[in-house]
């Protein structure tokens, strides 16, 4: 090296150090002010400068190297990656944030700040075991001595969520008993004994791989994106929905732009066309702990396809098959939940969903047999066949479930139609129910098929059982309420209207048997996520004897 170059080198190094110091100060200030994008830009510049200086130092003659200066550069580079990771995580850019964390940990494997940041990111991605490893490693760094309480808090949280994810043991009792105060409980993602297969109903569906009892969880999953708002009158409500839909699309677009795994999973959903040609995904793709990021290359978005996917697969929180718990019940919400998107409609449904925060909890609303397809009701199934046919067409399909096929082909269709017309014209509902039950006996309708017809005429049964006057006249001539309820629940699962009627009967009559019936129906409607006292609160059962 020439002598003049050797003389200029300390000056250049000092200038570079001063520039890096200014960048560090400004970037840190922006980070503290939560100006994430601006801080990312400065940290990126600082990282380039650090790498450039490290490269120059390595090319120096070994006799002229300053080990302390090189060590400082590495520490500065490590912290810059760590801080950029934090800023990127705040913008939900988790893929690049994790890459920054890994690059920082390559420099310093036990860097406390980075391990804490990476752990929190993995926790957000529901990768609980990986997050747990990060928090455990953070405890071994002496820098973390002053933050042991924080790290231990994350460790306990990870353990709880990992247990939920592995076992499906969720308990919302405390939250319910506290009147849904505060934020909704944070839940783990959980996938029960299910897999995606070709469906006879439509395209692909979700199927049980073993018997599932009523109330048992099928899956718990967090929304890819969700948008909520309060709707006003008809005109303002329609405008508000349009604004919400636009915001929702923008949120989905942002998420799939930043994460290849999410983009891959969203692209697998149906657009409503060529259903039979769609690939059947492996369940491993939906398990957050299994990282499948492919080649790391994000494809250019096909917004027309994305819009079609959202049109077919988006769910509203206040749907007929859903119940919203907590403060979200005041809002109209629309979201995209990946695995739940594979659940088809049936007028003989076997599952329901609870919405808690941004999570959807899908549970069996009646007993499900191994090999049976998991199904929702997209519209009201406690209604007559003609009404259901009309509603299914508005959804863009013709329901071909066993119940619809049976009711469409029943030999006594004309008599059923006469009963319908009579009810429409204000005929005595007690007489209509009596006539239907006599028809069921004459037509030799058995088993579930009896429940199909009773579910279709549920409004008439409900009117009779809820009226003392009608029960006094018809009660001895029609089946007991319990028998009808059992047959209806067997074919459509637990329903809020059925549950309400049984609860009202319990308030009138009381008794242990009736209470156990209500609790069983409650588990079918709300799932096995609360204990008895919390279930009482949900059902608002006014029972004075607290010994039950």
PDB file of C-alpha atoms in Angstrom, residues 125-389:
ATOM      1  CA  UNK A 125     -46.711 -16.882  13.807  1.00  0.00           C
ATOM      2  CA  UNK A 126     -48.049 -19.502  16.270  1.00  0.00           C
ATOM      3  CA  UNK A 127     -44.764 -21.421  16.161  1.00  0.00           C
ATOM      4  CA  UNK A 128     -44.793 -22.043  19.898  1.00  0.00           C
ATOM      5  CA  UNK A 129     -42.032 -24.640  20.275  1.00  0.00           C
ATOM      6  CA  UNK A 130     -39.577 -22.553  18.226  1.00  0.00           C
ATOM      7  CA  UNK A 131     -40.502 -19.446  20.223  1.00  0.00           C
ATOM      8  CA  UNK A 132     -39.983 -21.359  23.463  1.00  0.00           C
ATOM      9  CA  UNK A 133     -36.430 -22.274  22.378  1.00  0.00           C
ATOM     10  CA  UNK A 134     -35.652 -18.594  21.726  1.00  0.00           C
ATOM     11  CA  UNK A 135     -36.921 -17.433  25.127  1.00  0.00           C
ATOM     12  CA  UNK A 136     -34.998 -20.212  26.889  1.00  0.00           C
ATOM     13  CA  UNK A 137     -31.813 -19.169  25.051  1.00  0.00           C
ATOM     14  CA  UNK A 138     -32.443 -15.512  25.983  1.00  0.00           C
ATOM     15  CA  UNK A 139     -32.312 -16.461  29.672  1.00  0.00           C
ATOM     16  CA  UNK A 140     -28.712 -17.670  29.218  1.00  0.00           C
ATOM     17  CA  UNK A 141     -27.518 -14.234  28.028  1.00  0.00           C
ATOM     18  CA  UNK A 142     -26.163 -12.082  30.890  1.00  0.00           C
ATOM     19  CA  UNK A 143     -27.673  -9.026  29.143  1.00  0.00           C
ATOM     20  CA  UNK A 144     -31.094 -10.375  30.049  1.00  0.00           C
ATOM     21  CA  UNK A 145     -30.608 -10.342  33.830  1.00  0.00           C
ATOM     22  CA  UNK A 146     -32.652  -7.178  34.188  1.00  0.00           C
ATOM     23  CA  UNK A 147     -35.457  -8.590  32.045  1.00  0.00           C
ATOM     24  CA  UNK A 148     -35.935 -12.012  33.607  1.00  0.00           C
ATOM     25  CA  UNK A 149     -39.551 -11.249  34.569  1.00  0.00           C
ATOM     26  CA  UNK A 150     -40.397 -10.297  30.961  1.00  0.00           C
ATOM     27  CA  UNK A 151     -38.723 -13.395  29.503  1.00  0.00           C
ATOM     28  CA  UNK A 152     -40.318 -15.706  32.073  1.00  0.00           C
ATOM     29  CA  UNK A 153     -43.682 -14.165  31.200  1.00  0.00           C
ATOM     30  CA  UNK A 154     -43.164 -15.083  27.549  1.00  0.00           C
ATOM     31  CA  UNK A 155     -41.973 -18.558  28.546  1.00  0.00           C
ATOM     32  CA  UNK A 156     -45.164 -19.233  30.524  1.00  0.00           C
ATOM     33  CA  UNK A 157     -47.288 -17.872  27.696  1.00  0.00           C
ATOM     34  CA  UNK A 158     -45.516 -20.133  25.179  1.00  0.00           C
ATOM     35  CA  UNK A 159     -45.966 -23.194  27.384  1.00  0.00           C
ATOM     36  CA  UNK A 160     -49.681 -22.491  27.748  1.00  0.00           C
ATOM     37  CA  UNK A 161     -50.207 -21.955  24.014  1.00  0.00           C
ATOM     38  CA  UNK A 162     -48.066 -24.964  23.075  1.00  0.00           C
ATOM     39  CA  UNK A 163     -50.222 -27.133  25.364  1.00  0.00           C
ATOM     40  CA  UNK A 164     -53.414 -25.758  23.793  1.00  0.00           C
ATOM     41  CA  UNK A 165     -52.055 -26.354  20.298  1.00  0.00           C
ATOM     42  CA  UNK A 166     -51.052 -29.916  21.107  1.00  0.00           C
ATOM     43  CA  UNK A 167     -54.089 -31.022  23.128  1.00  0.00           C
ATOM     44  CA  UNK A 168     -56.958 -28.682  22.177  1.00  0.00           C
ATOM     45  CA  UNK A 169     -57.513 -27.915  25.887  1.00  0.00           C
ATOM     46  CA  UNK A 170     -59.045 -24.433  25.756  1.00  0.00           C
ATOM     47  CA  UNK A 171     -60.850 -22.811  28.679  1.00  0.00           C
ATOM     48  CA  UNK A 172     -62.603 -19.449  28.264  1.00  0.00           C
ATOM     49  CA  UNK A 173     -64.398 -19.681  31.622  1.00  0.00           C
ATOM     50  CA  UNK A 174     -62.630 -16.803  33.405  1.00  0.00           C
ATOM     51  CA  UNK A 175     -63.180 -14.448  30.489  1.00  0.00           C
ATOM     52  CA  UNK A 176     -66.880 -15.351  30.308  1.00  0.00           C
ATOM     53  CA  UNK A 177     -67.382 -15.052  34.086  1.00  0.00           C
ATOM     54  CA  UNK A 178     -65.710 -11.620  34.008  1.00  0.00           C
ATOM     55  CA  UNK A 179     -68.318 -10.434  31.521  1.00  0.00           C
ATOM     56  CA  UNK A 180     -65.876 -10.413  28.551  1.00  0.00           C
ATOM     57  CA  UNK A 181     -63.935  -7.534  30.141  1.00  0.00           C
ATOM     58  CA  UNK A 182     -60.611  -6.558  28.627  1.00  0.00           C
ATOM     59  CA  UNK A 183     -59.058  -8.041  25.538  1.00  0.00           C
ATOM     60  CA  UNK A 184     -60.186 -11.477  24.332  1.00  0.00           C
ATOM     61  CA  UNK A 185     -57.919 -14.285  25.580  1.00  0.00           C
ATOM     62  CA  UNK A 186     -54.997 -15.105  23.316  1.00  0.00           C
ATOM     63  CA  UNK A 187     -55.526 -18.530  21.790  1.00  0.00           C
ATOM     64  CA  UNK A 188     -53.281 -21.077  20.152  1.00  0.00           C
ATOM     65  CA  UNK A 189     -53.929 -22.460  16.695  1.00  0.00           C
ATOM     66  CA  UNK A 190     -55.151 -26.047  16.894  1.00  0.00           C
ATOM     67  CA  UNK A 191     -55.957 -28.694  14.284  1.00  0.00           C
ATOM     68  CA  UNK A 192     -57.984 -31.671  15.471  1.00  0.00           C
ATOM     69  CA  UNK A 193     -58.452 -35.099  13.836  1.00  0.00           C
ATOM     70  CA  UNK A 194     -59.283 -33.797  10.355  1.00  0.00           C
ATOM     71  CA  UNK A 195     -57.916 -33.788   6.813  1.00  0.00           C
ATOM     72  CA  UNK A 196     -58.840 -32.255   3.453  1.00  0.00           C
ATOM     73  CA  UNK A 197     -60.267 -34.649   0.834  1.00  0.00           C
ATOM     74  CA  UNK A 198     -62.387 -34.642  -2.296  1.00  0.00           C
ATOM     75  CA  UNK A 199     -65.998 -33.948  -1.363  1.00  0.00           C
ATOM     76  CA  UNK A 200     -69.219 -35.306  -2.827  1.00  0.00           C
ATOM     77  CA  UNK A 201     -70.845 -32.013  -1.834  1.00  0.00           C
ATOM     78  CA  UNK A 202     -68.502 -29.668  -3.686  1.00  0.00           C
ATOM     79  CA  UNK A 203     -64.825 -29.674  -4.639  1.00  0.00           C
ATOM     80  CA  UNK A 204     -62.793 -30.321  -1.513  1.00  0.00           C
ATOM     81  CA  UNK A 205     -63.984 -30.620   2.066  1.00  0.00           C
ATOM     82  CA  UNK A 206     -62.768 -31.166   5.613  1.00  0.00           C
ATOM     83  CA  UNK A 207     -63.284 -34.706   6.970  1.00  0.00           C
ATOM     84  CA  UNK A 208     -63.085 -36.259  10.432  1.00  0.00           C
ATOM     85  CA  UNK A 209     -60.409 -38.938  10.787  1.00  0.00           C
ATOM     86  CA  UNK A 210     -61.963 -40.330  13.985  1.00  0.00           C
ATOM     87  CA  UNK A 211     -65.215 -40.073  15.947  1.00  0.00           C
ATOM     88  CA  UNK A 212     -65.784 -36.600  17.412  1.00  0.00           C
ATOM     89  CA  UNK A 213     -68.263 -36.005  20.259  1.00  0.00           C
ATOM     90  CA  UNK A 214     -70.620 -33.014  20.254  1.00  0.00           C
ATOM     91  CA  UNK A 215     -68.857 -29.928  21.631  1.00  0.00           C
ATOM     92  CA  UNK A 216     -65.346 -31.222  20.876  1.00  0.00           C
ATOM     93  CA  UNK A 217     -63.042 -28.801  19.061  1.00  0.00           C
ATOM     94  CA  UNK A 218     -62.328 -29.458  15.400  1.00  0.00           C
ATOM     95  CA  UNK A 219     -59.952 -26.559  14.838  1.00  0.00           C
ATOM     96  CA  UNK A 220     -58.926 -23.133  16.135  1.00  0.00           C
ATOM     97  CA  UNK A 221     -57.355 -20.707  13.681  1.00  0.00           C
ATOM     98  CA  UNK A 222     -56.506 -17.029  13.448  1.00  0.00           C
ATOM     99  CA  UNK A 223     -57.726 -14.836  10.607  1.00  0.00           C
ATOM    100  CA  UNK A 224     -55.275 -14.063   7.811  1.00  0.00           C
ATOM    101  CA  UNK A 225     -56.981 -10.665   7.760  1.00  0.00           C
ATOM    102  CA  UNK A 226     -60.150  -9.246   9.267  1.00  0.00           C
ATOM    103  CA  UNK A 227     -62.104  -5.993   9.035  1.00  0.00           C
ATOM    104  CA  UNK A 228     -64.855  -4.807  11.387  1.00  0.00           C
ATOM    105  CA  UNK A 229     -67.202  -1.878  11.559  1.00  0.00           C
ATOM    106  CA  UNK A 230     -70.578  -0.732  12.846  1.00  0.00           C
ATOM    107  CA  UNK A 231     -73.324  -0.660  10.243  1.00  0.00           C
ATOM    108  CA  UNK A 232     -75.990   2.037  10.207  1.00  0.00           C
ATOM    109  CA  UNK A 233     -79.300   2.121   8.300  1.00  0.00           C
ATOM    110  CA  UNK A 234     -79.851   0.406   4.973  1.00  0.00           C
ATOM    111  CA  UNK A 235     -78.123   2.942   2.700  1.00  0.00           C
ATOM    112  CA  UNK A 236     -75.351   3.892   5.119  1.00  0.00           C
ATOM    113  CA  UNK A 237     -74.953   0.207   6.041  1.00  0.00           C
ATOM    114  CA  UNK A 238     -74.402  -0.786   2.412  1.00  0.00           C
ATOM    115  CA  UNK A 239     -71.842   2.010   1.985  1.00  0.00           C
ATOM    116  CA  UNK A 240     -70.102   0.964   5.202  1.00  0.00           C
ATOM    117  CA  UNK A 241     -69.937  -2.635   3.964  1.00  0.00           C
ATOM    118  CA  UNK A 242     -68.371  -1.508   0.684  1.00  0.00           C
ATOM    119  CA  UNK A 243     -65.724   0.491   2.559  1.00  0.00           C
ATOM    120  CA  UNK A 244     -65.058  -2.451   4.873  1.00  0.00           C
ATOM    121  CA  UNK A 245     -64.755  -4.830   1.933  1.00  0.00           C
ATOM    122  CA  UNK A 246     -62.200  -2.552   0.254  1.00  0.00           C
ATOM    123  CA  UNK A 247     -60.200  -2.272   3.488  1.00  0.00           C
ATOM    124  CA  UNK A 248     -60.385  -6.038   3.939  1.00  0.00           C
ATOM    125  CA  UNK A 249     -59.050  -6.648   0.411  1.00  0.00           C
ATOM    126  CA  UNK A 250     -56.171  -4.232   1.073  1.00  0.00           C
ATOM    127  CA  UNK A 251     -55.294  -6.093   4.290  1.00  0.00           C
ATOM    128  CA  UNK A 252     -55.267  -9.468   2.534  1.00  0.00           C
ATOM    129  CA  UNK A 253     -53.154  -8.037  -0.271  1.00  0.00           C
ATOM    130  CA  UNK A 254     -50.623  -6.681   2.229  1.00  0.00           C
ATOM    131  CA  UNK A 255     -50.352  -9.998   4.085  1.00  0.00           C
ATOM    132  CA  UNK A 256     -49.897 -12.185   0.986  1.00  0.00           C
ATOM    133  CA  UNK A 257     -47.389  -9.691  -0.411  1.00  0.00           C
ATOM    134  CA  UNK A 258     -45.151 -10.058   2.640  1.00  0.00           C
ATOM    135  CA  UNK A 259     -45.328 -13.798   3.379  1.00  0.00           C
ATOM    136  CA  UNK A 260     -44.751 -16.553   0.840  1.00  0.00           C
ATOM    137  CA  UNK A 261     -46.295 -19.226   3.073  1.00  0.00           C
ATOM    138  CA  UNK A 262     -49.520 -17.228   3.395  1.00  0.00           C
ATOM    139  CA  UNK A 263     -49.508 -16.478  -0.334  1.00  0.00           C
ATOM    140  CA  UNK A 264     -49.133 -20.200  -1.064  1.00  0.00           C
ATOM    141  CA  UNK A 265     -52.007 -21.182   1.233  1.00  0.00           C
ATOM    142  CA  UNK A 266     -54.362 -18.445   0.001  1.00  0.00           C
ATOM    143  CA  UNK A 267     -53.638 -19.386  -3.624  1.00  0.00           C
ATOM    144  CA  UNK A 268     -54.809 -22.953  -2.864  1.00  0.00           C
ATOM    145  CA  UNK A 269     -58.331 -21.788  -1.998  1.00  0.00           C
ATOM    146  CA  UNK A 270     -61.195 -22.118  -4.438  1.00  0.00           C
ATOM    147  CA  UNK A 271     -62.168 -19.375  -6.868  1.00  0.00           C
ATOM    148  CA  UNK A 272     -65.514 -21.084  -7.441  1.00  0.00           C
ATOM    149  CA  UNK A 273     -64.445 -22.552 -10.788  1.00  0.00           C
ATOM    150  CA  UNK A 274     -62.947 -25.893 -11.891  1.00  0.00           C
ATOM    151  CA  UNK A 275     -63.386 -27.326  -8.389  1.00  0.00           C
ATOM    152  CA  UNK A 276     -62.533 -30.870  -9.461  1.00  0.00           C
ATOM    153  CA  UNK A 277     -59.130 -29.812 -10.810  1.00  0.00           C
ATOM    154  CA  UNK A 278     -57.949 -28.215  -7.569  1.00  0.00           C
ATOM    155  CA  UNK A 279     -55.101 -29.801  -5.639  1.00  0.00           C
ATOM    156  CA  UNK A 280     -55.897 -31.456  -2.307  1.00  0.00           C
ATOM    157  CA  UNK A 281     -53.425 -29.891   0.158  1.00  0.00           C
ATOM    158  CA  UNK A 282     -51.564 -31.867   2.820  1.00  0.00           C
ATOM    159  CA  UNK A 283     -52.525 -30.997   6.401  1.00  0.00           C
ATOM    160  CA  UNK A 284     -48.888 -30.252   7.219  1.00  0.00           C
ATOM    161  CA  UNK A 285     -49.173 -27.047   5.198  1.00  0.00           C
ATOM    162  CA  UNK A 286     -51.620 -25.650   7.759  1.00  0.00           C
ATOM    163  CA  UNK A 287     -49.502 -26.441  10.816  1.00  0.00           C
ATOM    164  CA  UNK A 288     -47.551 -23.286  11.765  1.00  0.00           C
ATOM    165  CA  UNK A 289     -44.713 -25.255  13.372  1.00  0.00           C
ATOM    166  CA  UNK A 290     -43.878 -26.804  10.000  1.00  0.00           C
ATOM    167  CA  UNK A 291     -42.157 -24.097   8.002  1.00  0.00           C
ATOM    168  CA  UNK A 292     -42.740 -24.406   4.271  1.00  0.00           C
ATOM    169  CA  UNK A 293     -41.355 -21.301   2.639  1.00  0.00           C
ATOM    170  CA  UNK A 294     -40.345 -22.818  -0.690  1.00  0.00           C
ATOM    171  CA  UNK A 295     -37.655 -20.876  -2.494  1.00  0.00           C
ATOM    172  CA  UNK A 296     -38.440 -17.609  -0.728  1.00  0.00           C
ATOM    173  CA  UNK A 297     -39.649 -16.049  -3.971  1.00  0.00           C
ATOM    174  CA  UNK A 298     -42.919 -14.122  -3.840  1.00  0.00           C
ATOM    175  CA  UNK A 299     -44.928 -14.369  -7.030  1.00  0.00           C
ATOM    176  CA  UNK A 300     -46.604 -11.383  -8.605  1.00  0.00           C
ATOM    177  CA  UNK A 301     -50.134 -11.116  -7.248  1.00  0.00           C
ATOM    178  CA  UNK A 302     -53.048 -11.952  -9.508  1.00  0.00           C
ATOM    179  CA  UNK A 303     -55.602  -9.596  -7.948  1.00  0.00           C
ATOM    180  CA  UNK A 304     -58.474 -10.966 -10.038  1.00  0.00           C
ATOM    181  CA  UNK A 305     -57.773 -14.411  -8.575  1.00  0.00           C
ATOM    182  CA  UNK A 306     -57.428 -12.973  -5.056  1.00  0.00           C
ATOM    183  CA  UNK A 307     -60.798 -11.199  -5.391  1.00  0.00           C
ATOM    184  CA  UNK A 308     -62.472 -14.411  -6.588  1.00  0.00           C
ATOM    185  CA  UNK A 309     -60.930 -16.336  -3.682  1.00  0.00           C
ATOM    186  CA  UNK A 310     -62.182 -13.769  -1.156  1.00  0.00           C
ATOM    187  CA  UNK A 311     -65.635 -13.718  -2.723  1.00  0.00           C
ATOM    188  CA  UNK A 312     -65.938 -17.494  -2.306  1.00  0.00           C
ATOM    189  CA  UNK A 313     -64.114 -18.068   0.999  1.00  0.00           C
ATOM    190  CA  UNK A 314     -64.605 -15.023   3.243  1.00  0.00           C
ATOM    191  CA  UNK A 315     -66.715 -15.564   6.360  1.00  0.00           C
ATOM    192  CA  UNK A 316     -68.838 -13.048   8.254  1.00  0.00           C
ATOM    193  CA  UNK A 317     -68.744 -13.226  12.033  1.00  0.00           C
ATOM    194  CA  UNK A 318     -72.492 -12.984  12.561  1.00  0.00           C
ATOM    195  CA  UNK A 319     -73.418 -15.833  10.184  1.00  0.00           C
ATOM    196  CA  UNK A 320     -76.204 -18.271  11.083  1.00  0.00           C
ATOM    197  CA  UNK A 321     -73.649 -20.977  11.959  1.00  0.00           C
ATOM    198  CA  UNK A 322     -71.612 -18.627  14.158  1.00  0.00           C
ATOM    199  CA  UNK A 323     -71.692 -16.998  17.576  1.00  0.00           C
ATOM    200  CA  UNK A 324     -69.564 -13.951  18.423  1.00  0.00           C
ATOM    201  CA  UNK A 325     -68.290 -13.714  21.992  1.00  0.00           C
ATOM    202  CA  UNK A 326     -67.147 -10.481  23.625  1.00  0.00           C
ATOM    203  CA  UNK A 327     -67.052  -6.930  22.339  1.00  0.00           C
ATOM    204  CA  UNK A 328     -66.855  -8.019  18.693  1.00  0.00           C
ATOM    205  CA  UNK A 329     -70.571  -8.824  18.854  1.00  0.00           C
ATOM    206  CA  UNK A 330     -71.229  -5.077  18.492  1.00  0.00           C
ATOM    207  CA  UNK A 331     -69.551  -5.050  15.071  1.00  0.00           C
ATOM    208  CA  UNK A 332     -70.091  -6.455  11.614  1.00  0.00           C
ATOM    209  CA  UNK A 333     -66.932  -8.374  10.766  1.00  0.00           C
ATOM    210  CA  UNK A 334     -65.613 -10.114   7.659  1.00  0.00           C
ATOM    211  CA  UNK A 335     -62.447 -12.206   7.571  1.00  0.00           C
ATOM    212  CA  UNK A 336     -60.487 -14.998   5.924  1.00  0.00           C
ATOM    213  CA  UNK A 337     -59.709 -18.129   7.959  1.00  0.00           C
ATOM    214  CA  UNK A 338     -57.735 -20.577   5.828  1.00  0.00           C
ATOM    215  CA  UNK A 339     -58.637 -24.093   6.989  1.00  0.00           C
ATOM    216  CA  UNK A 340     -62.227 -23.102   7.812  1.00  0.00           C
ATOM    217  CA  UNK A 341     -62.587 -22.124   4.129  1.00  0.00           C
ATOM    218  CA  UNK A 342     -62.660 -25.834   3.216  1.00  0.00           C
ATOM    219  CA  UNK A 343     -65.859 -26.462   5.203  1.00  0.00           C
ATOM    220  CA  UNK A 344     -68.838 -26.951   2.890  1.00  0.00           C
ATOM    221  CA  UNK A 345     -72.522 -26.293   3.512  1.00  0.00           C
ATOM    222  CA  UNK A 346     -75.081 -28.946   4.389  1.00  0.00           C
ATOM    223  CA  UNK A 347     -78.707 -28.739   5.517  1.00  0.00           C
ATOM    224  CA  UNK A 348     -77.657 -31.620   7.756  1.00  0.00           C
ATOM    225  CA  UNK A 349     -74.710 -29.748   9.372  1.00  0.00           C
ATOM    226  CA  UNK A 350     -72.534 -31.084  12.169  1.00  0.00           C
ATOM    227  CA  UNK A 351     -70.403 -28.120  13.258  1.00  0.00           C
ATOM    228  CA  UNK A 352     -70.637 -24.539  14.446  1.00  0.00           C
ATOM    229  CA  UNK A 353     -68.126 -21.793  15.042  1.00  0.00           C
ATOM    230  CA  UNK A 354     -67.374 -19.302  17.800  1.00  0.00           C
ATOM    231  CA  UNK A 355     -65.608 -16.036  17.033  1.00  0.00           C
ATOM    232  CA  UNK A 356     -63.258 -14.870  19.788  1.00  0.00           C
ATOM    233  CA  UNK A 357     -61.126 -11.858  18.882  1.00  0.00           C
ATOM    234  CA  UNK A 358     -59.486 -12.640  15.546  1.00  0.00           C
ATOM    235  CA  UNK A 359     -59.796 -16.396  16.097  1.00  0.00           C
ATOM    236  CA  UNK A 360     -62.496 -18.783  14.912  1.00  0.00           C
ATOM    237  CA  UNK A 361     -63.207 -21.882  17.002  1.00  0.00           C
ATOM    238  CA  UNK A 362     -64.905 -24.678  15.055  1.00  0.00           C
ATOM    239  CA  UNK A 363     -66.496 -27.440  17.121  1.00  0.00           C
ATOM    240  CA  UNK A 364     -68.849 -30.375  16.584  1.00  0.00           C
ATOM    241  CA  UNK A 365     -72.473 -29.337  17.127  1.00  0.00           C
ATOM    242  CA  UNK A 366     -73.514 -33.003  17.176  1.00  0.00           C
ATOM    243  CA  UNK A 367     -71.652 -36.310  17.231  1.00  0.00           C
ATOM    244  CA  UNK A 368     -69.530 -36.833  14.097  1.00  0.00           C
ATOM    245  CA  UNK A 369     -68.429 -40.248  12.839  1.00  0.00           C
ATOM    246  CA  UNK A 370     -64.956 -41.016  11.474  1.00  0.00           C
ATOM    247  CA  UNK A 371     -64.927 -40.383   7.718  1.00  0.00           C
ATOM    248  CA  UNK A 372     -67.867 -37.950   7.891  1.00  0.00           C
ATOM    249  CA  UNK A 373     -67.433 -34.542   6.246  1.00  0.00           C
ATOM    250  CA  UNK A 374     -67.367 -31.511   8.561  1.00  0.00           C
ATOM    251  CA  UNK A 375     -70.132 -29.133   7.446  1.00  0.00           C
ATOM    252  CA  UNK A 376     -71.593 -25.728   8.367  1.00  0.00           C
ATOM    253  CA  UNK A 377     -74.971 -24.281   7.536  1.00  0.00           C
ATOM    254  CA  UNK A 378     -74.467 -21.263   5.275  1.00  0.00           C
ATOM    255  CA  UNK A 379     -78.123 -20.309   5.742  1.00  0.00           C
ATOM    256  CA  UNK A 380     -81.016 -21.201   8.055  1.00  0.00           C
ATOM    257  CA  UNK A 381     -81.576 -24.968   8.024  1.00  0.00           C
ATOM    258  CA  UNK A 382     -84.550 -24.818  10.412  1.00  0.00           C
ATOM    259  CA  UNK A 383     -86.731 -23.911   7.441  1.00  0.00           C
ATOM    260  CA  UNK A 384     -88.788 -25.553   4.721  1.00  0.00           C
ATOM    261  CA  UNK A 385     -87.241 -27.165   1.645  1.00  0.00           C
ATOM    262  CA  UNK A 386     -88.527 -24.519  -0.813  1.00  0.00           C
ATOM    263  CA  UNK A 387     -86.997 -21.760   1.301  1.00  0.00           C
ATOM    264  CA  UNK A 388     -83.684 -23.620   1.554  1.00  0.00           C
ATOM    265  CA  UNK A 389     -83.581 -24.198  -2.216  1.00  0.00           C
TER     266      UNK A 389
END
